[in-house]
JSON list of C-alpha atoms in Angstrom, two decimals:
[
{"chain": "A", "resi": 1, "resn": "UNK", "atom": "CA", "xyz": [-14.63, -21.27, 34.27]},
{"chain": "A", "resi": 2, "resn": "UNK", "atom": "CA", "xyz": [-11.40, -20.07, 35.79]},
{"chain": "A", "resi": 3, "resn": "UNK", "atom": "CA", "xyz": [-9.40, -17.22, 34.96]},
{"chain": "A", "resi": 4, "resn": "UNK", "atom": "CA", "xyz": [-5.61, -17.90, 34.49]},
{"chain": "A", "resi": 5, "resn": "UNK", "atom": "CA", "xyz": [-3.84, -14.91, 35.05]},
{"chain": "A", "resi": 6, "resn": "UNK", "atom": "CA", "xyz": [0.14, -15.23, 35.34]},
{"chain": "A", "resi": 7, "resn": "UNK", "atom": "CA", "xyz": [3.32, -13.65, 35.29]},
{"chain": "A", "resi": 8, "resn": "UNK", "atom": "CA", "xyz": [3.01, -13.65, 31.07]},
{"chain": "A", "resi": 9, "resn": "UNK", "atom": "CA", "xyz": [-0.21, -11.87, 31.30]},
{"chain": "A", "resi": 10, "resn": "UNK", "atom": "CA", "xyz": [-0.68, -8.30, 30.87]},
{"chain": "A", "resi": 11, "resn": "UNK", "atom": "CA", "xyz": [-4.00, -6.58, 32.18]},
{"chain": "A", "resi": 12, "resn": "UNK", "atom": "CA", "xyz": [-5.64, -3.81, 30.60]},
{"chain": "A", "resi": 13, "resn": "UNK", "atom": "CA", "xyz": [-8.00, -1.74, 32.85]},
{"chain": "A", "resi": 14, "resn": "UNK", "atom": "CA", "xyz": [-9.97, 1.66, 32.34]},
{"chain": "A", "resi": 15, "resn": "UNK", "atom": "CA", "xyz": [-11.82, 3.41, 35.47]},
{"chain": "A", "resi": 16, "resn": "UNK", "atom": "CA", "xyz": [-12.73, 0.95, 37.46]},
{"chain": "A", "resi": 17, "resn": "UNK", "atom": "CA", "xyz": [-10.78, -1.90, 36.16]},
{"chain": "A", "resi": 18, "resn": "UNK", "atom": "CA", "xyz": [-7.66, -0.06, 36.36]},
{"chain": "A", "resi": 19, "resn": "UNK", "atom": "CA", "xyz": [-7.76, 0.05, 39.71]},
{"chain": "A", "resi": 20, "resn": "UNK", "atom": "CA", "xyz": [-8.85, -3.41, 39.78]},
{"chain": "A", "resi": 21, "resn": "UNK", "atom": "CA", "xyz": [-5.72, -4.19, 37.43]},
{"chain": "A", "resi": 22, "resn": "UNK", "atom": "CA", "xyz": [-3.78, -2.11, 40.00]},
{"chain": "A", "resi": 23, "resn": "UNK", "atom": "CA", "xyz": [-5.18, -4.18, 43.19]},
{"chain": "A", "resi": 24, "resn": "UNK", "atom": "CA", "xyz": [-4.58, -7.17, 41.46]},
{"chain": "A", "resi": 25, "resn": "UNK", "atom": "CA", "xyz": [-0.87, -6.53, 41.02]},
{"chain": "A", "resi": 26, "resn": "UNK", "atom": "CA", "xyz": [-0.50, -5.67, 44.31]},
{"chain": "A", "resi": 27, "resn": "UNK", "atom": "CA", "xyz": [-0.18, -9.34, 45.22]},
{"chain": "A", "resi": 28, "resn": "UNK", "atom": "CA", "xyz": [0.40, -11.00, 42.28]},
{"chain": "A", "resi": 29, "resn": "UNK", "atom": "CA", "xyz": [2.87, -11.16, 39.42]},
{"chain": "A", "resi": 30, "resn": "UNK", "atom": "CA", "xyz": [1.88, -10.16, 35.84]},
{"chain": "A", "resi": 31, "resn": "UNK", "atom": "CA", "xyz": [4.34, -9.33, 33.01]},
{"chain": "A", "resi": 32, "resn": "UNK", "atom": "CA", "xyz": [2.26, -5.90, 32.91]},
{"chain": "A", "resi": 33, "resn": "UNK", "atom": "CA", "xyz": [-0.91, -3.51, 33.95]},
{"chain": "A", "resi": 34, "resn": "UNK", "atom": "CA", "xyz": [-2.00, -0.83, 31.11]},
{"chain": "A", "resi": 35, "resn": "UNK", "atom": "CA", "xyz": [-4.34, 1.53, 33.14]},
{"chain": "A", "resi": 36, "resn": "UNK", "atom": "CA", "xyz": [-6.64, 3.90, 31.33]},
{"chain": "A", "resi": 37, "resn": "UNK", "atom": "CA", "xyz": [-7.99, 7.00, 33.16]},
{"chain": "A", "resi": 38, "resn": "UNK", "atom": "CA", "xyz": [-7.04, 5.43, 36.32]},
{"chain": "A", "resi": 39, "resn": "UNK", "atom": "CA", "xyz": [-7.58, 6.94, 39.75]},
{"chain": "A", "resi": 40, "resn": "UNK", "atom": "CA", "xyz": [-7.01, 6.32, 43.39]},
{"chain": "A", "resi": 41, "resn": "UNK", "atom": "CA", "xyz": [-10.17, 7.51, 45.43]},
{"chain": "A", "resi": 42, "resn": "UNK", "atom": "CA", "xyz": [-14.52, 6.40, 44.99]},
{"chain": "A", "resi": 43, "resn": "UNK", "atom": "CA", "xyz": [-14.57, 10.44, 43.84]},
{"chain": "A", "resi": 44, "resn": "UNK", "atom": "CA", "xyz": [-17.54, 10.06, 46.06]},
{"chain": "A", "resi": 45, "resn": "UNK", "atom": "CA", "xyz": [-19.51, 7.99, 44.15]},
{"chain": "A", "resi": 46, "resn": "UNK", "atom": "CA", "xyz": [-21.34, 4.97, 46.49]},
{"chain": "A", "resi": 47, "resn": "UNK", "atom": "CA", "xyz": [-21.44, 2.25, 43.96]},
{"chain": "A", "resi": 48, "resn": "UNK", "atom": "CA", "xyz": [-17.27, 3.20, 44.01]},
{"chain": "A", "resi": 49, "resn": "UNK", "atom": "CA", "xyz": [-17.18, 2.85, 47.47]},
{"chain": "A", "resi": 50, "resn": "UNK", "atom": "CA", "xyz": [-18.61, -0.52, 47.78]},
{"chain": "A", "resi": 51, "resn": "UNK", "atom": "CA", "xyz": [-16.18, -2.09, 45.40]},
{"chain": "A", "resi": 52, "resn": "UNK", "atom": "CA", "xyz": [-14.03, -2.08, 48.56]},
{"chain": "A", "resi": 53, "resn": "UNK", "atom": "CA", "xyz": [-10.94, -0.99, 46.65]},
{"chain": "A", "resi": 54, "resn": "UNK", "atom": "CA", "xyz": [-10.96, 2.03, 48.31]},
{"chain": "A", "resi": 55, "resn": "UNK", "atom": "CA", "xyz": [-10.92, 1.03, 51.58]},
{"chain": "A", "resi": 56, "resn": "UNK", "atom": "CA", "xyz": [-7.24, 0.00, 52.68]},
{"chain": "A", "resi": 57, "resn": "UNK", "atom": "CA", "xyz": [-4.02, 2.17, 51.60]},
{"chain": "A", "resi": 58, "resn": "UNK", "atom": "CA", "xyz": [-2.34, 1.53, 48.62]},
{"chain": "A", "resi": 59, "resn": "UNK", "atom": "CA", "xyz": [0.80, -0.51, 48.10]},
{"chain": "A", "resi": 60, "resn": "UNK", "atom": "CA", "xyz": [2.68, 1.26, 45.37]},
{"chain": "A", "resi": 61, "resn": "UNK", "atom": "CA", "xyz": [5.74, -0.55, 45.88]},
{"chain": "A", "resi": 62, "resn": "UNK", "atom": "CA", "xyz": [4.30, -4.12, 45.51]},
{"chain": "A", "resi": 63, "resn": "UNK", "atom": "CA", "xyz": [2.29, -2.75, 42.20]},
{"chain": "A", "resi": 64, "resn": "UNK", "atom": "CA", "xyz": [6.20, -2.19, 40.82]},
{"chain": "A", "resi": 65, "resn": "UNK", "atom": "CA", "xyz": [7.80, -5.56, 42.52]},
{"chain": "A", "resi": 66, "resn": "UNK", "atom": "CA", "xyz": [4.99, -7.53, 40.82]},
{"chain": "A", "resi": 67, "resn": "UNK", "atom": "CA", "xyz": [5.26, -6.28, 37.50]},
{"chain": "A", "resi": 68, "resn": "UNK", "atom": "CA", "xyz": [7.26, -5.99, 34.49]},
{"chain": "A", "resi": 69, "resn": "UNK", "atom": "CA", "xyz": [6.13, -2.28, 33.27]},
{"chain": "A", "resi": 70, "resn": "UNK", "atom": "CA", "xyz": [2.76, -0.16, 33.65]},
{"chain": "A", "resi": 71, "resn": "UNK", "atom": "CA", "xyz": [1.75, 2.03, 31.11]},
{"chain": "A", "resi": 72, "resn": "UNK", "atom": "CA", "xyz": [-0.69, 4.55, 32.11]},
{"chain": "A", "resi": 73, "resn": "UNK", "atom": "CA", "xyz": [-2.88, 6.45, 29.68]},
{"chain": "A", "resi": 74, "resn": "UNK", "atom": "CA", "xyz": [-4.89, 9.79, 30.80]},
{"chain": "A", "resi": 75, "resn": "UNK", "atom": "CA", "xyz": [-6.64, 12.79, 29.00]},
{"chain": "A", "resi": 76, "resn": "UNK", "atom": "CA", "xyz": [-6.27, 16.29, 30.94]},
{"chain": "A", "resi": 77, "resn": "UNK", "atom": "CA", "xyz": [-10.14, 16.65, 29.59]},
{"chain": "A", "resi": 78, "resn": "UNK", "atom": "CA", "xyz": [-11.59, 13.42, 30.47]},
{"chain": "A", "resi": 79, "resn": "UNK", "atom": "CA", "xyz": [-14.94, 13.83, 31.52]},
{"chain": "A", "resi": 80, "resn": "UNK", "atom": "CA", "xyz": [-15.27, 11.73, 34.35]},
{"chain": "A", "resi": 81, "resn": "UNK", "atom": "CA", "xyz": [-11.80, 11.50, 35.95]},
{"chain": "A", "resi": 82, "resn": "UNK", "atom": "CA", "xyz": [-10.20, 14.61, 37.58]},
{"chain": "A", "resi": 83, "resn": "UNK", "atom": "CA", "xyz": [-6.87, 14.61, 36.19]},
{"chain": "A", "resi": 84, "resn": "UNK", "atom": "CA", "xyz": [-5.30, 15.18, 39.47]},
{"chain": "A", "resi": 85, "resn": "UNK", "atom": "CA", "xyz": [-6.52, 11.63, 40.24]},
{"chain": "A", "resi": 86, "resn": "UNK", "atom": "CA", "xyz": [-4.58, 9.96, 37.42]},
{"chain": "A", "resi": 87, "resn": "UNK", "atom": "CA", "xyz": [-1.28, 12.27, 38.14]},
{"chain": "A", "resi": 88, "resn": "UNK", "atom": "CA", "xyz": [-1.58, 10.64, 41.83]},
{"chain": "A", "resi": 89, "resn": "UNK", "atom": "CA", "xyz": [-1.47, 7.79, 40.55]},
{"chain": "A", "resi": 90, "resn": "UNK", "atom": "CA", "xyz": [1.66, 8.36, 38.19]},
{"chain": "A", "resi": 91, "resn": "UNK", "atom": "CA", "xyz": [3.20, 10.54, 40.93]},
{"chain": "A", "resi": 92, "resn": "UNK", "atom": "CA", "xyz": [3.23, 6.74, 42.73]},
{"chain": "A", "resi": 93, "resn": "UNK", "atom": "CA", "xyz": [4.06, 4.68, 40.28]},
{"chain": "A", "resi": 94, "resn": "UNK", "atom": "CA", "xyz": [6.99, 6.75, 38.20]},
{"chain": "A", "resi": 95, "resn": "UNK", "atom": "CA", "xyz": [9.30, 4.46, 40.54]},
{"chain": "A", "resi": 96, "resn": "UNK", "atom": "CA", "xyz": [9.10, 1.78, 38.09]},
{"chain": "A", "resi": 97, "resn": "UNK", "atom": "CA", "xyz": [12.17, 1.64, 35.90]},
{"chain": "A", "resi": 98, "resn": "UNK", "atom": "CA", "xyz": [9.12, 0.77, 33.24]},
{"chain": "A", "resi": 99, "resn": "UNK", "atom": "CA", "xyz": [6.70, 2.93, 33.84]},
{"chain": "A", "resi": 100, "resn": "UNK", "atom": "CA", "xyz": [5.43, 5.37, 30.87]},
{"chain": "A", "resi": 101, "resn": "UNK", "atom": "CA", "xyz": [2.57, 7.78, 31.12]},
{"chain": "A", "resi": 102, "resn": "UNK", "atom": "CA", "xyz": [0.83, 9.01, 28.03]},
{"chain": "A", "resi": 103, "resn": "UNK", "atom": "CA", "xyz": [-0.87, 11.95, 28.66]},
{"chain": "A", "resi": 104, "resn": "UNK", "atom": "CA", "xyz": [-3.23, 13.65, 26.59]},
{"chain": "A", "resi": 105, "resn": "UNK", "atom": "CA", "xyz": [-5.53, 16.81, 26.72]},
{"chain": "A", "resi": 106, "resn": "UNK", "atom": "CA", "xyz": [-8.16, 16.24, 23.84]},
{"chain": "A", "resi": 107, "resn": "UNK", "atom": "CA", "xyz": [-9.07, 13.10, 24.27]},
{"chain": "A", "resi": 108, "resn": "UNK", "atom": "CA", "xyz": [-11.87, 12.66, 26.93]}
]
């Protein structure tokens, strides 16, 4: 009944639960985060905004201190996800030494 999440784990996330993978490592270690069509705003949408996740800045710089690598995957096309959202978020996280973005533009 508990999840065990530690610095061996790595969390996959896409929409919403990349940026729940991406608060997550904000404050705690985990060997990785692999975020699918990931983005950093509600993009208006009020069942987004009550998640809360949206509601305080991001910390960038902890997401990279508390993890190993992030991958990020994205599709220029993908139907629900501006892709200016996910390059925001890769703008912010190229930092890490292990970061890799896979970008695509026929897959959404």
């Amino acid at each position: 009944d508990h999840l065990r999440v530690d610095a061996s784990t790595v969390i996959v996330g896409h929409s919403s639960g990349a940026v729940a993978a991406m608060r997550f490592a904000e404050t705690d270690d985990v060997a990785g985060i692999v975020l699918v069509s990931a983005c950093h705003t509600d993009l208006g949408d009020a069942n987004e905004l009550k998640s809360g996740y949206y509601s305080r800045p991001w910390q960038w710089g902890e997401m990279v201190k508390h993890t190993s690598f992030i991958d990020q995957f994205g599709s220029t096309d993908d139907p629900f996800i501006p892709w200016d959202e996910m390059q925001h978020v890769a703008d912010n996280l190229q930092a890490h030494p292990n970061f890799k973005l896979h970008k695509y533009s026929d897959q959404g």
